[in-house]
Coordinates of C-alpha atoms and ligand atoms in Angstrom, one line a residue:
M1 CA 103.7 178.0 262.1
R2 CA 107.1 176.5 262.5
I3 CA 110.0 178.2 264.3
D4 CA 113.6 176.9 264.0
V5 CA 116.1 178.2 266.5
L6 CA 119.9 178.1 266.2
T7 CA 121.3 177.9 269.7
L8 CA 124.1 176.5 271.8
F9 CA 121.5 175.9 274.5
P10 CA 118.6 174.1 272.9
D11 CA 117.1 173.0 276.3
L12 CA 116.5 176.7 277.2
I13 CA 114.4 177.3 274.1
L14 CA 112.5 174.0 274.2
A15 CA 111.7 174.3 278.0
N16 CA 110.2 177.8 277.6
A17 CA 108.2 176.7 274.6
Q18 CA 106.6 173.9 276.5
A19 CA 104.9 175.9 279.1
G20 CA 101.5 177.5 279.2
V21 CA 99.7 178.9 276.2
V22 CA 102.6 178.3 273.8
G23 CA 103.1 174.7 275.1
R24 CA 99.4 174.1 274.4
A25 CA 99.7 175.6 270.9
Q26 CA 102.5 173.1 270.2
E27 CA 100.2 170.2 271.6
R28 CA 97.4 171.4 269.4
G29 CA 99.7 171.3 266.4
L30 CA 99.4 175.1 265.8
L31 CA 103.1 175.6 266.4
Q32 CA 106.3 173.6 266.0
V33 CA 109.5 174.8 267.7
A34 CA 112.7 173.0 266.8
A35 CA 116.2 173.8 268.1
W36 CA 119.5 173.3 266.2
N37 CA 122.9 173.3 267.8
P38 CA 125.9 174.7 265.9
R39 CA 128.1 172.4 268.0
D40 CA 126.6 169.5 266.1
H41 CA 127.8 171.1 262.9
T42 CA 131.5 171.3 263.7
H43 CA 134.2 169.0 262.2
D44 CA 137.1 169.4 264.6
N45 CA 137.9 167.3 267.7
Y46 CA 137.1 170.2 270.0
R47 CA 133.8 170.9 268.4
R48 CA 134.8 174.6 268.4
V49 CA 132.1 177.2 267.8
D50 CA 133.9 180.4 269.0
E51 CA 137.1 182.3 268.2
R52 CA 138.9 185.5 269.4
P53 CA 137.9 188.7 267.6
F54 CA 140.4 190.4 265.1
G55 CA 141.6 193.7 266.5
G56 CA 141.8 192.2 270.0
G57 CA 139.6 193.0 273.1
P58 CA 137.7 190.9 275.5
G59 CA 135.3 188.2 274.7
M60 CA 134.9 185.7 271.8
L61 CA 132.8 185.6 268.6
M62 CA 130.8 182.7 267.1
L63 CA 132.5 181.2 264.1
I64 CA 130.9 181.6 260.7
D65 CA 131.0 178.0 259.4
P66 CA 129.2 176.1 262.2
L67 CA 126.5 178.7 262.0
R68 CA 126.2 178.5 258.2
E69 CA 126.0 174.7 258.3
T70 CA 123.4 174.7 261.0
L71 CA 121.4 177.3 259.1
A72 CA 121.5 175.2 256.0
A73 CA 120.4 172.1 257.9
A74 CA 117.5 174.0 259.6
R75 CA 116.5 175.5 256.2
A76 CA 116.3 172.2 254.6
A77 CA 113.9 170.8 257.2
T78 CA 110.9 172.1 255.2
S79 CA 110.4 173.9 251.9
D80 CA 108.6 176.9 253.5
P81 CA 110.5 180.2 253.1
A82 CA 111.6 181.9 256.3
P83 CA 113.1 185.2 257.3
V84 CA 116.3 184.7 259.4
I85 CA 116.1 186.8 262.5
Y86 CA 119.0 187.6 264.8
L87 CA 118.2 188.7 268.3
S88 CA 120.6 191.3 269.5
P89 CA 120.8 194.7 271.3
Q90 CA 121.7 196.3 267.9
G91 CA 118.3 195.3 266.4
E92 CA 115.2 197.2 265.7
R93 CA 112.9 197.2 268.7
L94 CA 110.3 194.5 268.9
T95 CA 106.7 195.8 269.1
Q96 CA 103.3 194.1 269.2
K97 CA 102.7 195.4 265.6
R98 CA 105.9 193.5 264.5
V99 CA 104.8 190.5 266.5
R100 CA 101.5 190.4 264.6
T101 CA 103.3 190.6 261.2
L102 CA 105.7 187.8 262.1
A103 CA 102.9 185.6 263.6
A104 CA 101.2 185.5 260.2
L105 CA 104.2 183.9 258.5
P106 CA 104.4 180.2 257.9
R107 CA 107.9 179.9 259.3
L108 CA 110.7 181.8 261.2
I109 CA 114.3 181.0 261.8
L110 CA 115.9 182.6 264.9
I111 CA 119.5 182.9 265.6
C112 CA 120.7 183.2 269.3
G113 CA 124.2 184.6 269.8
R114 CA 126.4 183.8 272.7
Y115 CA 129.8 185.4 273.8
E116 CA 130.3 188.8 272.2
G117 CA 128.1 188.0 269.2
L118 CA 128.4 186.9 265.5
D119 CA 131.0 187.6 262.8
E120 CA 129.5 190.6 260.9
R121 CA 130.0 188.8 257.6
F122 CA 127.6 186.1 258.7
V123 CA 125.1 188.8 259.7
Q124 CA 125.4 190.6 256.4
A125 CA 125.1 187.5 254.3
E126 CA 122.4 185.5 256.1
V127 CA 120.4 187.7 258.5
D128 CA 117.2 189.3 257.1
L129 CA 116.1 191.1 260.3
E130 CA 117.9 192.1 263.6
L131 CA 115.5 192.5 266.5
S132 CA 116.0 193.7 270.1
I133 CA 113.4 193.1 272.9
G134 CA 114.8 196.1 274.9
D135 CA 117.7 198.3 275.8
Y136 CA 119.7 195.9 278.0
V137 CA 122.3 193.3 277.5
L138 CA 121.8 189.6 278.2
S139 CA 124.3 186.8 278.2
G140 CA 122.9 185.4 275.0
G141 CA 120.0 185.6 272.6
E142 CA 118.0 182.7 274.0
L143 CA 115.8 184.6 276.4
A144 CA 115.0 187.2 273.7
A145 CA 114.2 184.4 271.3
S146 CA 111.9 182.8 273.9
V147 CA 110.1 186.1 274.3
L148 CA 109.6 186.4 270.5
I149 CA 108.4 182.7 270.4
D150 CA 105.9 183.3 273.2
A151 CA 104.6 186.6 271.7
V152 CA 104.2 185.0 268.3
G153 CA 103.0 181.6 269.5
R154 CA 100.1 182.8 271.5
L155 CA 98.7 184.6 268.5
Q156 CA 98.4 181.4 266.4
E157 CA 94.8 180.9 265.5
G158 CA 93.3 178.6 268.2
A159 CA 96.1 179.1 270.7
L160 CA 94.1 181.3 273.0
N161 CA 90.8 180.2 274.6
D162 CA 87.9 182.6 274.6
A163 CA 88.8 183.5 278.2
D164 CA 92.2 185.0 277.1
S165 CA 91.3 186.3 273.7
A166 CA 94.1 188.5 272.2
S167 CA 91.8 191.4 271.1
Q168 CA 91.6 192.4 274.8
D169 CA 95.4 192.5 275.3
S170 CA 97.1 195.7 276.1
F171 CA 98.8 197.1 273.0
E172 CA 96.2 195.4 270.7
Q173 CA 94.3 198.7 271.3
G174 CA 97.5 200.7 271.6
L175 CA 96.8 201.3 275.3
L176 CA 98.0 199.8 278.6
D177 CA 95.6 197.5 280.5
C178 CA 93.1 198.8 283.0
P179 CA 93.4 197.8 286.7
L180 CA 92.0 194.3 287.5
Y181 CA 90.2 193.0 290.6
T182 CA 89.0 189.6 291.8
R183 CA 87.5 188.2 295.0
P184 CA 87.1 189.2 297.8
E185 CA 85.2 192.5 297.3
R186 CA 86.4 193.8 300.6
H187 CA 89.9 193.2 301.7
E188 CA 92.3 194.6 304.3
L189 CA 94.1 196.1 301.3
G190 CA 91.1 197.9 299.9
E191 CA 87.7 197.6 298.1
V192 CA 86.9 196.7 294.6
P193 CA 85.7 199.8 292.7
E194 CA 81.9 200.2 293.0
V195 CA 81.3 200.4 289.2
L196 CA 82.8 196.9 288.7
R197 CA 80.1 195.5 291.0
S198 CA 77.3 197.5 289.6
G199 CA 76.3 195.1 286.8
D200 CA 76.0 198.2 284.5
H201 CA 78.0 196.9 281.5
R202 CA 78.2 200.1 279.6
A203 CA 79.4 202.0 282.7
I204 CA 82.0 199.2 283.3
A205 CA 83.3 199.4 279.7
R206 CA 83.5 203.2 280.0
W207 CA 85.4 203.0 283.3
R208 CA 87.8 200.4 281.9
R209 CA 88.5 202.5 278.8
Q210 CA 89.0 205.6 280.9
Q211 CA 91.5 203.8 283.2
A212 CA 93.3 202.4 280.2
L213 CA 93.6 205.9 278.7
G214 CA 94.5 207.4 282.1
R215 CA 97.2 204.9 282.9
T216 CA 98.7 205.2 279.4
W217 CA 98.7 209.0 279.8
L218 CA 100.5 208.7 283.2
R219 CA 102.9 205.9 282.4
R220 CA 103.5 205.8 278.7
P221 CA 102.7 209.3 277.2
D222 CA 104.8 208.2 274.2
L223 CA 102.2 205.6 273.3
L224 CA 99.4 208.1 273.6
A225 CA 101.2 210.7 271.5
R226 CA 101.2 208.3 268.5
M227 CA 97.4 207.7 268.8
S228 CA 94.7 210.0 267.5
L229 CA 91.9 209.8 270.1
G230 CA 88.3 209.9 269.1
S231 CA 86.0 212.4 270.8
D232 CA 84.6 209.9 273.3
D233 CA 88.2 208.9 274.4
R234 CA 89.1 212.6 274.6
V235 CA 86.2 213.3 277.0
L236 CA 87.1 210.2 279.2
L237 CA 90.8 211.2 279.3
D238 CA 90.1 214.9 280.0
A239 CA 87.9 213.8 283.0
F240 CA 90.7 211.5 284.2
I241 CA 93.3 214.2 283.9
R242 CA 91.1 216.8 285.7
R243 CA 90.4 214.3 288.6
H244 CA 94.2 213.5 288.7
R245 CA 95.1 217.2 289.0
T246 CA 92.5 218.0 291.7
Q247 CA 92.8 214.9 293.9
G248 CA 96.1 213.4 292.8
S249 CA 94.7 209.9 292.3
Ligands
9WO1 C1 129.4 190.2 275.2 C2 130.6 190.8 275.6 C3 131.7 190.3 276.2 C4 132.8 191.1 276.4 C5 132.8 192.4 275.9 C6 131.7 192.9 275.2 C7 130.6 192.1 275.1 N1 129.4 192.4 274.5 C8 128.7 191.2 274.6 C9 127.4 191.1 274.0 O1 126.7 192.0 273.8 N2 127.0 189.8 273.7 C10 125.7 189.6 273.1 C11 125.0 188.5 273.9 C12 125.9 189.1 271.7 C13 124.6 188.7 271.0 C14 123.8 187.7 271.9 N3 123.8 188.3 273.2 C15 122.7 189.0 273.6 C16 121.5 189.3 272.9 N4 122.7 189.8 274.7 N5 121.6 190.5 274.7 C17 120.8 190.2 273.7 C18 119.5 190.8 273.4 C19 118.8 190.4 272.3 C20 117.6 191.0 272.1 N6 117.2 192.1 272.8 C21 117.9 192.5 273.8 C22 119.1 191.9 274.1

């Protein structure tokens, strides 16, 4: 997959995409991230990319023409079609389901706003999808774009080693992750739950499933409400809830 990013801060995008699993995906040729700077597509002496909003008020907006020319240059880099995605607080919320859909495409074009945002005419004419990573305001779209690149990049076939296979991720099952433990077995801060040391793989799988269900029930009831639990899950969760109500743990 190829991801082209329009940004006034190319270094931010490229640095994030070089680390960890996503960096390795690029080294393996599974992912190409390229950044395009609208400042390189200006024609005035000041290389101006922003202007004051009509109607007044604080802040500046990004000019239409540098963005359009940058988008045309990015588009022309390959013949693959690509949706144009604008990262903004006004967008539809990004979910793991949407990440999976986007990860299957050959190419994406991401637009990072700065200042107060983009001229709405550019959004109307050129943007296919507006996405938000959460209900908070950043100083620009770059961190949000980096989040999307990371989530999509690690799903490229061959990016994850067996050890960090995506099928185990929280949300791939619609649930939060279970609690995790490593050495030492006994620590000043507590002991590793007995079942995880039992070697009984069925009991371990059952405990993990129950913890995932229980935690989702406690912390994200909204996620659970949108699932339909099978009878085994129902039994596990009911036992978790009963224990929670009697001993509060
Ligand atoms: C800046 C500003 C300045 C003065 C008065 C009002 C203002 N609003 C903004 C503003 O919201 N700027 C945004 C910065 C414009 C679009 C790019 N920026 C951005 C993207 N901030 N937060 C995001 C974002 C993207 C995706 N998911 C969550 C947040």
